[in-house]
Amino acid sequence: MLEASFLNLSDRSATDGAVSVWPAWQVRDGGGATAWFGVRLEFGDGARVDALAVVAKGCVSIEDVRAEPALSLDDLAALADWIEVPLSQACGIGNATDGEDGGPGGVRPVWPRGVEGQWLIAQKYRAAQEAGLDPVLAVMSATGHSRRRSLRLIGQARDAGFLTPRRARR
């Protein structure tokens, strides 16, 4: 049995714990999808945090958190730092909050224009589809553009022949 009354995540180092993320279920509606992911943070001393994350409309939210021992409010805030990167990777949205120097900031990645950019868009789109993730979110993450701009880039990749046509032309 653990002796601590709180988990104290801020006092632990990254090598102390292991984060695992797995898809729980997905609901498709109209033109989009909502996906839930299970997240577990485990430590060698038996401490554990289980969370349920939901991805909808390009946003990741935590719906439920259970911890043994309990989390303080400070621990709850520190939990985001522990699970951000693995959860973002599992959701197919990348780590949008880190700049090239590893610091915070919404720095948009440099994306090539023209045929090379269209080919890369198609690669990201197909990779997300094969992984069972939302391909539009994957393109949004890779390019740093909005949903509307990402859909336009995907359309350009289709027109260039890098992706199959969306519907049969008459």
Tab-separated table of N, CA, C and O in Angstrom, residues 34-101:
chain	number	residue	atom	x	y	z
A	34	THR	N	-15.830	11.365	-33.562
A	34	THR	CA	-15.386	11.615	-32.197
A	34	THR	C	-14.727	10.336	-31.716
A	34	THR	O	-15.292	9.258	-31.854
A	35	ALA	N	-13.520	10.448	-31.200
A	35	ALA	CA	-12.767	9.272	-30.766
A	35	ALA	C	-12.384	9.410	-29.299
A	35	ALA	O	-12.042	10.501	-28.840
A	36	TRP	N	-12.458	8.298	-28.581
A	36	TRP	CA	-12.054	8.248	-27.182
A	36	TRP	C	-10.801	7.395	-27.067
A	36	TRP	O	-10.661	6.391	-27.767
A	37	PHE	N	-9.895	7.811	-26.171
A	37	PHE	CA	-8.649	7.092	-25.940
A	37	PHE	C	-8.481	6.845	-24.453
A	37	PHE	O	-8.756	7.720	-23.631
A	38	GLY	N	-8.019	5.650	-24.118
A	38	GLY	CA	-7.641	5.349	-22.758
A	38	GLY	C	-6.199	5.750	-22.544
A	38	GLY	O	-5.361	5.568	-23.428
A	39	VAL	N	-5.900	6.326	-21.398
A	39	VAL	CA	-4.540	6.769	-21.077
A	39	VAL	C	-4.194	6.222	-19.690
A	39	VAL	O	-4.993	6.334	-18.759
A	40	ARG	N	-3.016	5.628	-19.567
A	40	ARG	CA	-2.572	5.126	-18.262
A	40	ARG	C	-1.148	5.613	-18.008
A	40	ARG	O	-0.272	5.476	-18.845
A	41	LEU	N	-0.939	6.162	-16.826
A	41	LEU	CA	0.369	6.580	-16.351
A	41	LEU	C	0.672	5.714	-15.141
A	41	LEU	O	-0.057	5.759	-14.148
A	42	GLU	N	1.738	4.879	-15.241
A	42	GLU	CA	2.084	3.949	-14.160
A	42	GLU	C	3.489	4.225	-13.646
A	42	GLU	O	4.387	4.558	-14.425
A	43	PHE	N	3.659	4.035	-12.342
A	43	PHE	CA	4.953	4.216	-11.706
A	43	PHE	C	5.378	2.915	-11.044
A	43	PHE	O	4.541	2.081	-10.685
A	44	GLY	N	6.660	2.748	-10.855
A	44	GLY	CA	7.219	1.541	-10.261
A	44	GLY	C	6.763	1.275	-8.841
A	44	GLY	O	6.748	0.137	-8.386
A	45	ASP	N	6.369	2.322	-8.108
A	45	ASP	CA	5.934	2.134	-6.722
A	45	ASP	C	4.460	1.758	-6.601
A	45	ASP	O	3.922	1.670	-5.507
A	46	GLY	N	3.793	1.517	-7.738
A	46	GLY	CA	2.393	1.117	-7.714
A	46	GLY	C	1.413	2.248	-7.931
A	46	GLY	O	0.216	2.014	-8.089
A	47	ALA	N	1.883	3.477	-7.954
A	47	ALA	CA	0.997	4.612	-8.215
A	47	ALA	C	0.527	4.545	-9.664
A	47	ALA	O	1.272	4.131	-10.559
A	48	ARG	N	-0.726	4.955	-9.892
A	48	ARG	CA	-1.289	4.835	-11.238
A	48	ARG	C	-2.337	5.923	-11.456
A	48	ARG	O	-3.081	6.283	-10.546
A	49	VAL	N	-2.383	6.444	-12.702
A	49	VAL	CA	-3.417	7.389	-13.110
A	49	VAL	C	-4.042	6.837	-14.383
A	49	VAL	O	-3.329	6.522	-15.338
A	50	ASP	N	-5.363	6.701	-14.396
A	50	ASP	CA	-6.109	6.295	-15.585
A	50	ASP	C	-6.968	7.470	-16.015
A	50	ASP	O	-7.611	8.119	-15.179
A	51	ALA	N	-6.983	7.749	-17.324
A	51	ALA	CA	-7.777	8.864	-17.841
A	51	ALA	C	-8.485	8.430	-19.115
A	51	ALA	O	-8.046	7.505	-19.806
A	52	LEU	N	-9.564	9.122	-19.437
A	52	LEU	CA	-10.293	8.924	-20.673
A	52	LEU	C	-10.263	10.251	-21.417
A	52	LEU	O	-10.741	11.268	-20.907
A	53	ALA	N	-9.671	10.239	-22.615
A	53	ALA	CA	-9.542	11.451	-23.419
A	53	ALA	C	-10.458	11.343	-24.632
A	53	ALA	O	-10.645	10.261	-25.189
A	54	VAL	N	-11.002	12.462	-25.067
A	54	VAL	CA	-11.874	12.495	-26.243
A	54	VAL	C	-11.315	13.501	-27.244
A	54	VAL	O	-10.828	14.563	-26.861
A	55	VAL	N	-11.344	13.110	-28.527
A	55	VAL	CA	-10.898	13.977	-29.611
A	55	VAL	C	-12.110	14.274	-30.482
A	55	VAL	O	-12.704	13.359	-31.054
A	56	ALA	N	-12.481	15.533	-30.565
A	56	ALA	CA	-13.614	15.949	-31.383
A	56	ALA	C	-13.334	17.327	-31.955
A	56	ALA	O	-12.904	18.222	-31.230
A	57	LYS	N	-13.548	17.479	-33.244
A	57	LYS	CA	-13.379	18.761	-33.932
A	57	LYS	C	-11.997	19.354	-33.711
A	57	LYS	O	-11.843	20.545	-33.510
A	58	GLY	N	-10.980	18.506	-33.716
A	58	GLY	CA	-9.609	18.972	-33.585
A	58	GLY	C	-9.161	19.309	-32.176
A	58	GLY	O	-8.061	19.799	-31.982
A	59	CYS	N	-9.992	19.070	-31.175
A	59	CYS	CA	-9.653	19.373	-29.787
A	59	CYS	C	-9.556	18.096	-28.969
A	59	CYS	O	-10.348	17.181	-29.140
A	60	VAL	N	-8.597	18.057	-28.062
A	60	VAL	CA	-8.451	16.929	-27.147
A	60	VAL	C	-8.885	17.393	-25.764
A	60	VAL	O	-8.438	18.423	-25.280
A	61	SER	N	-9.781	16.616	-25.147
A	61	SER	CA	-10.264	16.924	-23.803
A	61	SER	C	-10.166	15.682	-22.937
A	61	SER	O	-10.291	14.567	-23.435
A	62	ILE	N	-9.956	15.889	-21.663
A	62	ILE	CA	-9.935	14.781	-20.712
A	62	ILE	C	-11.322	14.715	-20.069
A	62	ILE	O	-11.791	15.692	-19.499
A	63	GLU	N	-11.978	13.553	-20.195
A	63	GLU	CA	-13.328	13.397	-19.647
A	63	GLU	C	-13.334	12.819	-18.242
A	63	GLU	O	-14.192	13.144	-17.445
A	64	ASP	N	-12.397	11.927	-17.939
A	64	ASP	CA	-12.432	11.247	-16.654
A	64	ASP	C	-11.002	10.963	-16.206
A	64	ASP	O	-10.159	10.610	-17.034
A	65	VAL	N	-10.732	11.119	-14.912
A	65	VAL	CA	-9.413	10.817	-14.350
A	65	VAL	C	-9.615	10.058	-13.049
A	65	VAL	O	-10.416	10.459	-12.202
A	66	ARG	N	-8.887	8.957	-12.904
A	66	ARG	CA	-8.880	8.188	-11.662
A	66	ARG	C	-7.430	7.927	-11.294
A	66	ARG	O	-6.641	7.549	-12.161
A	67	ALA	N	-7.111	8.127	-10.029
A	67	ALA	CA	-5.715	7.983	-9.602
A	67	ALA	C	-5.630	7.267	-8.271
A	67	ALA	O	-6.497	7.380	-7.417
A	68	GLU	N	-4.532	6.540	-8.112
A	68	GLU	CA	-4.239	5.845	-6.855
A	68	GLU	C	-2.782	6.095	-6.526
A	68	GLU	O	-1.915	5.616	-7.268
A	69	PRO	N	-2.380	6.868	-5.555
A	69	PRO	CA	-3.209	7.663	-4.659
A	69	PRO	C	-3.833	8.851	-5.396
A	69	PRO	O	-3.547	9.088	-6.557
A	70	ALA	N	-4.635	9.597	-4.698
A	70	ALA	CA	-5.387	10.711	-5.278
A	70	ALA	C	-4.466	11.789	-5.843
A	70	ALA	O	-3.309	11.923	-5.436
A	71	LEU	N	-5.010	12.560	-6.785
A	71	LEU	CA	-4.301	13.697	-7.364
A	71	LEU	C	-4.715	14.980	-6.649
A	71	LEU	O	-5.904	15.195	-6.411
A	72	SER	N	-3.745	15.826	-6.362
A	72	SER	CA	-4.059	17.165	-5.867
A	72	SER	C	-4.371	18.027	-7.089
A	72	SER	O	-4.198	17.597	-8.233
A	73	LEU	N	-4.805	19.262	-6.877
A	73	LEU	CA	-5.054	20.154	-8.014
A	73	LEU	C	-3.771	20.427	-8.778
A	73	LEU	O	-3.776	20.528	-10.007
A	74	ASP	N	-2.649	20.551	-8.059
A	74	ASP	CA	-1.369	20.751	-8.731
A	74	ASP	C	-0.993	19.537	-9.574
A	74	ASP	O	-0.461	19.657	-10.664
A	75	ASP	N	-1.268	18.338	-9.038
A	75	ASP	CA	-0.997	17.107	-9.787
A	75	ASP	C	-1.853	17.026	-11.045
A	75	ASP	O	-1.396	16.573	-12.090
A	76	LEU	N	-3.096	17.458	-10.940
A	76	LEU	CA	-3.991	17.436	-12.096
A	76	LEU	C	-3.457	18.335	-13.202
A	76	LEU	O	-3.495	17.977	-14.379
A	77	ALA	N	-2.921	19.491	-12.816
A	77	ALA	CA	-2.319	20.390	-13.803
A	77	ALA	C	-1.051	19.773	-14.399
A	77	ALA	O	-0.790	19.890	-15.591
A	78	ALA	N	-0.268	19.080	-13.578
A	78	ALA	CA	0.972	18.452	-14.058
A	78	ALA	C	0.689	17.225	-14.925
A	78	ALA	O	1.523	16.846	-15.754
A	79	LEU	N	-0.482	16.619	-14.771
A	79	LEU	CA	-0.838	15.442	-15.567
A	79	LEU	C	-0.791	15.744	-17.057
A	79	LEU	O	-0.349	14.913	-17.852
A	80	ALA	N	-1.218	16.928	-17.442
A	80	ALA	CA	-1.198	17.317	-18.860
A	80	ALA	C	0.216	17.238	-19.429
A	80	ALA	O	0.410	16.780	-20.563
A	81	ASP	N	1.215	17.665	-18.675
A	81	ASP	CA	2.605	17.608	-19.150
A	81	ASP	C	3.068	16.162	-19.349
A	81	ASP	O	3.843	15.870	-20.245
A	82	TRP	N	2.595	15.259	-18.507
A	82	TRP	CA	2.998	13.857	-18.593
A	82	TRP	C	2.403	13.156	-19.807
A	82	TRP	O	3.053	12.326	-20.433
A	83	ILE	N	1.143	13.453	-20.112
A	83	ILE	CA	0.450	12.675	-21.145
A	83	ILE	C	0.315	13.393	-22.488
A	83	ILE	O	-0.122	12.788	-23.454
A	84	GLU	N	0.703	14.666	-22.582
A	84	GLU	CA	0.470	15.460	-23.786
A	84	GLU	C	1.061	14.828	-25.048
A	84	GLU	O	0.356	14.624	-26.035
A	85	VAL	N	2.337	14.528	-25.040
A	85	VAL	CA	2.992	14.023	-26.249
A	85	VAL	C	2.483	12.633	-26.649
A	85	VAL	O	2.079	12.445	-27.796
A	86	PRO	N	2.455	11.637	-25.747
A	86	PRO	CA	1.944	10.330	-26.166
A	86	PRO	C	0.486	10.372	-26.631
A	86	PRO	O	0.116	9.707	-27.587
A	87	LEU	N	-0.337	11.183	-25.967
A	87	LEU	CA	-1.738	11.280	-26.355
A	87	LEU	C	-1.881	11.956	-27.715
A	87	LEU	O	-2.645	11.500	-28.567
A	88	SER	N	-1.132	13.021	-27.940
A	88	SER	CA	-1.177	13.707	-29.234
A	88	SER	C	-0.739	12.795	-30.361
A	88	SER	O	-1.339	12.791	-31.434
A	89	GLN	N	0.306	12.018	-30.128
A	89	GLN	CA	0.771	11.085	-31.151
A	89	GLN	C	-0.271	10.012	-31.437
A	89	GLN	O	-0.522	9.664	-32.587
A	90	ALA	N	-0.909	9.488	-30.413
A	90	ALA	CA	-1.925	8.446	-30.602
A	90	ALA	C	-3.149	8.998	-31.323
A	90	ALA	O	-3.781	8.291	-32.100
A	91	CYS	N	-3.467	10.256	-31.075
A	91	CYS	CA	-4.627	10.873	-31.717
A	91	CYS	C	-4.322	11.307	-33.140
A	91	CYS	O	-5.221	11.679	-33.884
A	92	GLY	N	-3.045	11.305	-33.498
A	92	GLY	CA	-2.669	11.718	-34.847
A	92	GLY	C	-2.632	13.214	-35.031
A	92	GLY	O	-2.710	13.696	-36.153
A	93	ILE	N	-2.493	13.962	-33.962
A	93	ILE	CA	-2.466	15.408	-34.097
A	93	ILE	C	-1.106	16.012	-33.802
A	93	ILE	O	-0.939	17.203	-33.871
A	94	GLY	N	-0.114	15.203	-33.497
A	94	GLY	CA	1.232	15.706	-33.262
A	94	GLY	C	1.310	16.558	-32.023
A	94	GLY	O	0.357	16.691	-31.270
A	95	ASN	N	2.454	17.151	-31.802
A	95	ASN	CA	2.660	17.993	-30.629
A	95	ASN	C	2.639	19.440	-31.081
A	95	ASN	O	3.661	20.030	-31.378
A	96	ALA	N	1.461	20.016	-31.140
A	96	ALA	CA	1.285	21.350	-31.692
A	96	ALA	C	1.759	22.451	-30.766
A	96	ALA	O	1.878	23.584	-31.187
A	97	THR	N	2.066	22.176	-29.503
A	97	THR	CA	2.430	23.245	-28.584
A	97	THR	C	3.930	23.466	-28.478
A	97	THR	O	4.360	24.443	-27.912
A	98	ASP	N	4.728	22.584	-29.002
A	98	ASP	CA	6.169	22.762	-28.907
A	98	ASP	C	6.732	23.378	-30.175
A	98	ASP	O	6.428	22.945	-31.272
A	99	GLY	N	7.571	24.376	-30.009
A	99	GLY	CA	8.276	24.956	-31.136
A	99	GLY	C	9.497	24.110	-31.437
A	99	GLY	O	9.739	23.074	-30.832
A	100	GLU	N	10.320	24.573	-32.388
A	100	GLU	CA	11.501	23.794	-32.754
A	100	GLU	C	12.509	23.718	-31.619
A	100	GLU	O	13.272	22.777	-31.525
A	101	ASP	N	12.500	24.717	-30.727
A	101	ASP	CA	13.448	24.717	-29.620
A	101	ASP	C	12.936	23.943	-28.419
A	101	ASP	O	13.586	23.881	-27.396
